[in-house]
XYZ file of C-alpha atoms in Angstrom:
387
model
C 2.969 6.876 28.786
C 1.483 6.351 25.307
C -1.248 3.781 24.723
C -1.795 1.840 21.513
C -4.609 -0.400 20.338
C -4.517 -3.110 17.647
C -7.640 -3.556 15.510
C -6.123 -6.669 13.884
C -3.489 -9.168 14.989
C -0.103 -7.496 14.503
C 3.159 -9.466 14.390
C 4.692 -9.610 17.868
C 8.141 -8.887 16.434
C 6.859 -5.424 15.604
C 5.009 -4.825 18.871
C 8.115 -5.804 20.821
C 9.817 -2.730 19.371
C 7.636 -0.461 21.511
C 9.631 0.755 24.511
C 8.459 1.028 28.104
C 6.915 4.373 27.142
C 4.123 2.479 25.399
C 1.316 0.337 26.762
C -1.118 -1.849 24.843
C -4.817 -1.339 25.524
C -7.936 -3.165 24.363
C -9.987 -0.022 24.997
C -9.896 2.131 21.872
C -11.384 5.051 23.806
C -8.110 5.546 25.698
C -5.687 4.917 22.834
C -3.243 7.464 21.434
C -2.242 5.192 18.563
C -4.025 2.614 16.423
C -2.429 -0.246 14.511
C -4.546 -1.821 11.768
C -4.357 -4.196 8.828
C -7.709 -4.915 7.174
C -10.272 -3.820 9.790
C -12.830 -1.460 8.278
C -12.416 1.929 9.922
C -14.491 3.975 7.466
C -17.615 3.689 9.614
C -15.777 3.824 12.925
C -15.874 6.887 15.143
C -12.368 7.480 16.456
C -11.947 8.958 19.931
C -10.286 12.371 20.088
C -7.349 10.823 21.960
C -6.073 9.108 18.773
C -3.305 11.133 17.110
C -1.967 8.579 14.613
C -2.889 5.385 12.777
C -0.324 2.877 11.543
C -1.500 0.690 8.652
C 0.595 -2.495 8.539
C 0.433 -2.660 4.754
C 0.260 -0.336 1.770
C -3.453 -0.021 0.941
C -5.512 2.398 3.036
C -8.976 2.047 1.493
C -10.255 0.786 4.854
C -9.300 4.054 6.596
C -11.187 7.391 6.322
C -8.131 9.357 5.180
C -9.786 12.739 4.652
C -11.706 12.652 7.931
C -8.480 11.810 9.742
C -6.661 14.689 8.056
C -9.413 17.134 9.015
C -9.054 16.028 12.656
C -5.258 16.152 12.635
C -4.861 12.367 12.780
C -1.760 11.318 10.840
C -2.212 8.064 8.904
C 0.904 6.042 8.102
C 1.315 3.062 5.790
C 4.244 0.752 5.066
C 5.055 0.935 1.341
C 7.382 -1.794 0.152
C 7.339 -3.816 3.367
C 5.258 -6.573 1.796
C 6.523 -6.076 -1.770
C 8.584 -9.247 -1.983
C 5.702 -11.441 -0.829
C 3.390 -9.963 -3.460
C 6.102 -10.169 -6.136
C 6.553 -13.882 -5.528
C 2.807 -14.507 -5.793
C 2.628 -12.553 -9.060
C 5.405 -14.722 -10.506
C 3.598 -17.835 -9.275
C 0.408 -16.542 -10.908
C 2.144 -16.174 -14.266
C 3.480 -19.727 -14.071
C 0.118 -21.158 -13.013
C -1.613 -19.333 -15.865
C 0.962 -20.517 -18.402
C 0.936 -24.199 -17.535
C -2.118 -26.018 -16.200
C -0.368 -27.061 -13.006
C -3.551 -26.804 -10.933
C -5.484 -28.967 -13.419
C -2.707 -31.534 -13.396
C -2.649 -31.744 -9.626
C -6.439 -32.119 -9.501
C -6.276 -34.926 -12.125
C -3.767 -36.859 -9.991
C -5.979 -36.461 -6.901
C -9.023 -37.698 -8.830
C -7.140 -40.758 -10.132
C -5.023 -41.580 -7.093
C -6.521 -45.085 -6.791
C -5.733 -46.079 -10.383
C -3.264 -49.012 -10.372
C -1.602 -47.831 -13.606
C -1.702 -44.130 -12.792
C 1.837 -43.586 -14.080
C 0.987 -45.008 -17.523
C -2.349 -43.199 -17.574
C -0.582 -39.952 -16.705
C 1.634 -40.238 -19.779
C -1.492 -40.418 -21.936
C -3.349 -37.599 -20.191
C -0.564 -35.071 -19.611
C -1.070 -33.389 -22.986
C -4.336 -32.007 -21.628
C -2.359 -29.932 -19.131
C 0.402 -28.736 -21.461
C 1.169 -25.040 -21.557
C 3.850 -22.566 -22.578
C 6.996 -21.135 -21.038
C 7.127 -17.521 -19.899
C 10.710 -17.009 -21.068
C 10.721 -14.925 -24.237
C 7.172 -13.641 -23.670
C 6.294 -9.960 -23.349
C 5.253 -8.791 -19.888
C 3.590 -5.417 -19.432
C 3.680 -3.849 -15.962
C 1.322 -0.979 -15.219
C 2.730 0.837 -12.179
C 6.406 0.692 -11.231
C 6.227 1.290 -7.497
C 7.834 -1.018 -4.934
C 5.981 -4.141 -6.110
C 5.902 -3.380 -9.826
C 9.643 -2.681 -9.891
C 10.441 -5.956 -8.104
C 8.217 -7.913 -10.507
C 9.910 -6.195 -13.457
C 13.433 -7.018 -12.313
C 12.547 -10.624 -11.480
C 10.828 -11.115 -14.844
C 13.932 -9.887 -16.663
C 15.961 -12.592 -14.901
C 13.355 -15.164 -15.995
C 14.002 -14.233 -19.607
C 10.897 -12.154 -20.229
C 10.762 -9.076 -22.434
C 9.537 -6.486 -19.928
C 7.600 -3.303 -20.718
C 6.913 -0.830 -17.906
C 4.399 2.018 -17.763
C 4.315 4.573 -14.956
C 4.022 8.321 -15.666
C 4.614 9.063 -11.977
C 7.617 6.824 -11.345
C 9.783 7.984 -8.440
C 13.514 8.598 -8.760
C 14.259 5.783 -6.292
C 12.134 3.308 -8.255
C 13.766 4.355 -11.536
C 17.245 3.794 -10.099
C 16.259 0.309 -8.904
C 14.962 -0.840 -12.284
C 16.975 -3.045 -14.605
C 18.217 -1.259 -17.715
C 16.678 -4.067 -19.763
C 13.150 -2.826 -18.978
C 11.513 -0.843 -21.784
C 9.852 2.325 -20.473
C 6.557 2.865 -22.287
C 4.954 6.318 -22.573
C 1.454 5.092 -23.430
C -0.409 2.312 -21.642
C -1.966 1.422 -25.009
C 1.423 0.046 -26.110
C 1.251 -2.465 -23.263
C -2.302 -3.434 -24.180
C -1.385 -3.957 -27.814
C 1.988 -5.713 -27.477
C 2.122 -7.768 -24.283
C 1.307 -11.439 -23.706
C 1.018 -10.911 -19.941
C -0.211 -7.753 -18.195
C 0.025 -7.132 -14.456
C -1.408 -4.106 -12.635
C 0.306 -2.417 -9.675
C -1.376 0.963 -9.165
C -3.362 2.393 -6.224
C -7.148 2.490 -6.345
C -8.124 6.085 -7.127
C -11.064 7.664 -8.913
C -8.794 7.918 -11.965
C -7.789 4.231 -11.889
C -11.100 2.607 -10.917
C -12.074 0.107 -13.657
C -9.143 1.248 -15.787
C -9.101 -2.266 -17.255
C -12.469 -2.006 -18.998
C -13.949 -3.263 -22.272
C -12.175 -0.564 -24.267
C -8.798 -1.520 -22.763
C -9.429 -5.261 -23.186
C -10.389 -4.784 -26.836
C -6.916 -3.323 -27.469
C -5.161 -6.343 -25.954
C -3.728 -9.286 -27.867
C -5.949 -12.328 -28.250
C -5.133 -14.865 -25.529
C -3.628 -12.329 -23.143
C -3.080 -13.271 -19.489
C -4.157 -10.554 -17.055
C -2.933 -10.456 -13.439
C -4.365 -8.261 -10.694
C -2.760 -8.319 -7.254
C -3.439 -4.644 -6.501
C -7.202 -4.018 -6.068
C -10.192 -5.808 -7.622
C -11.961 -2.539 -8.488
C -9.167 -1.670 -10.934
C -10.788 -4.147 -13.314
C -14.297 -4.050 -14.781
C -14.799 -7.707 -13.971
C -18.117 -8.025 -15.778
C -16.387 -6.984 -19.006
C -13.522 -9.306 -18.124
C -15.794 -12.344 -17.689
C -17.205 -11.737 -21.177
C -13.631 -11.529 -22.513
C -12.830 -14.854 -20.861
C -15.917 -16.447 -22.391
C -14.954 -15.232 -25.872
C -11.330 -16.307 -25.491
C -9.989 -12.757 -25.835
C -8.450 -13.172 -22.367
C -6.863 -16.577 -21.784
C -6.572 -16.344 -17.989
C -7.387 -13.853 -15.253
C -5.277 -14.266 -12.132
C -6.450 -12.244 -9.148
C -5.949 -12.121 -5.414
C -9.470 -10.880 -4.745
C -12.250 -13.422 -4.376
C -15.730 -12.094 -5.069
C -18.959 -13.521 -6.558
C -18.157 -12.235 -10.048
C -14.903 -14.152 -10.525
C -15.010 -16.980 -7.973
C -15.443 -20.238 -9.890
C -15.576 -18.506 -13.285
C -13.880 -20.597 -16.015
C -10.510 -19.135 -16.955
C -9.859 -17.517 -13.586
C -7.290 -18.352 -10.950
C -8.447 -16.703 -7.744
C -6.544 -16.628 -4.453
C -8.027 -15.372 -1.147
C -5.960 -12.187 -0.727
C -2.681 -14.004 -0.076
C -0.333 -11.372 -1.510
C 1.095 -10.180 1.786
C 0.181 -13.294 3.766
C 3.683 -14.442 4.544
C 5.357 -14.464 7.918
C 8.118 -12.238 6.582
C 5.752 -9.646 5.095
C 3.648 -9.412 8.245
C 6.786 -8.904 10.342
C 8.203 -6.307 7.931
C 4.937 -4.352 7.913
C 4.594 -4.436 11.698
C 8.196 -3.354 12.265
C 7.933 -0.450 9.814
C 4.582 0.727 11.206
C 5.832 0.701 14.804
C 9.021 2.579 13.860
C 6.964 5.251 12.079
C 4.597 5.677 15.036
C 7.418 5.856 17.582
C 9.332 8.472 15.601
C 6.146 10.495 15.315
C 5.270 10.286 19.002
C 8.800 10.845 20.323
C 10.147 13.336 17.770
C 7.147 14.571 15.806
C 8.657 13.328 12.544
C 6.430 12.074 9.722
C 7.533 9.448 7.206
C 5.211 7.515 4.883
C 2.013 9.322 5.771
C -0.842 9.183 3.272
C -2.588 12.357 4.429
C 0.181 14.652 5.685
C 3.573 15.582 4.197
C 6.839 13.944 5.174
C 8.626 16.095 7.731
C 11.828 15.314 9.639
C 13.694 17.433 12.195
C 15.664 14.544 13.633
C 15.788 13.560 17.293
C 14.198 16.030 19.648
C 17.040 17.412 21.804
C 15.639 20.838 22.710
C 13.639 22.036 25.696
C 10.385 21.852 23.770
C 9.093 20.834 20.349
C 5.655 21.649 18.979
C 3.940 19.516 16.336
C 1.012 21.279 14.672
C -1.382 19.875 12.063
C -3.345 22.549 10.231
C -4.916 23.724 7.001
C -2.582 24.798 4.218
C -3.620 28.453 4.185
C -1.713 31.794 4.262
C -0.395 33.455 7.432
C -0.411 30.343 9.610
C 3.303 30.518 10.421
C 3.151 34.218 11.274
C 0.312 33.517 13.707
C 2.334 30.728 15.346
C 5.456 32.866 15.727
C 3.502 35.841 17.066
C 1.970 33.780 19.881
C 5.375 32.315 20.756
C 7.047 35.735 20.592
C 4.406 37.328 22.797
C 5.216 34.650 25.378
C 8.983 35.395 25.149
C 9.728 32.000 23.629
C 12.753 31.795 21.336
C 12.514 29.562 18.253
C 15.593 27.407 17.707
C 14.366 25.758 14.522
C 11.208 25.518 12.425
C 10.012 23.534 9.441
C 6.719 23.649 7.596
C 5.566 21.219 4.932
C 2.324 21.075 2.982
C 0.384 18.429 1.078
C -2.726 19.503 -0.730
C -5.092 21.301 1.617
C -3.246 20.244 4.783
C 0.110 21.165 6.298
C 2.364 20.230 9.185
C 4.671 22.423 11.245
C 7.423 21.452 13.694
C 8.873 24.143 15.952
C 11.861 23.671 18.276
C 11.945 26.018 21.275
C 14.652 26.844 23.777
C 12.237 26.844 26.698
C 9.531 24.500 27.926
C 6.073 24.966 26.425
C 3.242 26.098 28.655
C -0.357 24.909 28.452
C -1.324 28.572 27.910
C 0.665 28.707 24.658
C -0.844 25.416 23.473
C -4.363 26.685 24.162
C -3.709 29.891 22.196
C -2.328 27.950 19.226
C -5.339 25.617 19.240
C -7.675 28.639 18.914
C -6.190 29.640 15.557
C -8.665 29.084 12.741
C -7.434 26.200 10.605
C -5.421 24.433 13.323
C -6.668 20.902 13.945
C -4.229 19.637 16.569
C -1.314 20.934 18.647
C 0.943 18.396 20.313
C 3.872 18.980 22.654
C 6.502 16.419 21.750
C 8.773 17.434 24.615
């Protein structure tokens, strides 16, 4: 029996996918698996019983990835599961920034008791006039699951779309409309586009990538959208650009003291993935990933270990070993198994940076003695018997 604990509310549609092999527990100390959305785990001490974490969403800044890797805890996320929800909010953000819809709605609320409100509206509506997005240039920085969906949708809305992503995946490239212009330098987006939207992960290399230098290269009156991470933008420099008129509007999904209430900003309270459909999609994907890992040892969509798939476990025993990516590990594994007269039916080893993962199928059941010997190998963090 495997036990799982939820640090945040997780959509029941996803949790219902756990079979009778799994039991929910409120006691983290006895959990094998953890499901999380936004709960801050960076200062949390995980019990040694936890072997995997499923993040119901894409961002993992709230999880201590490196510490988990060092302890053999596989961290999964759910890339693309909430992409459509975020895409729709980005499109809404462009429309709200282009036409003063919010200001118009607020004017009606403030004048709701006026007897001639309809006539008054005809006189006042010019104050809320804007522009259409069709025919405008949209620059998309990052063409992952969300960026690609925004790009394709914008093409259908009549926008001239420029995309920048030096690390674009083959799958993402295949899914992109042929109308999208692939840009080799992000400076081209800064210099040419009327709207710029950011869809990259928060890394040391991307932190505050939208800074004063980048803003200075942008067209006057540019609209900037950020539904990825607030720290991608130097918001102090951005506020100055809003005050000067260099940036017409800043649309962001991250409320903080710097931008909340600042003139020229449209700030939503982290609503990107807050749809019923997105929460269900994320929960379903996370549970599927955790179940495949627990029952077969397979890894898909991990952020700290490599993808590794040996299909359904149909042999007498399967070993799943997390370890350092250093020489002679496999030879040490096979020697211990050979000394115990265990025949290997299949083996796969994958690496990612300084960590690696090995799956070994055996024709006989695995003894606790063999597991103990494997755990003693320098560089091995965790040995798990899948079957």
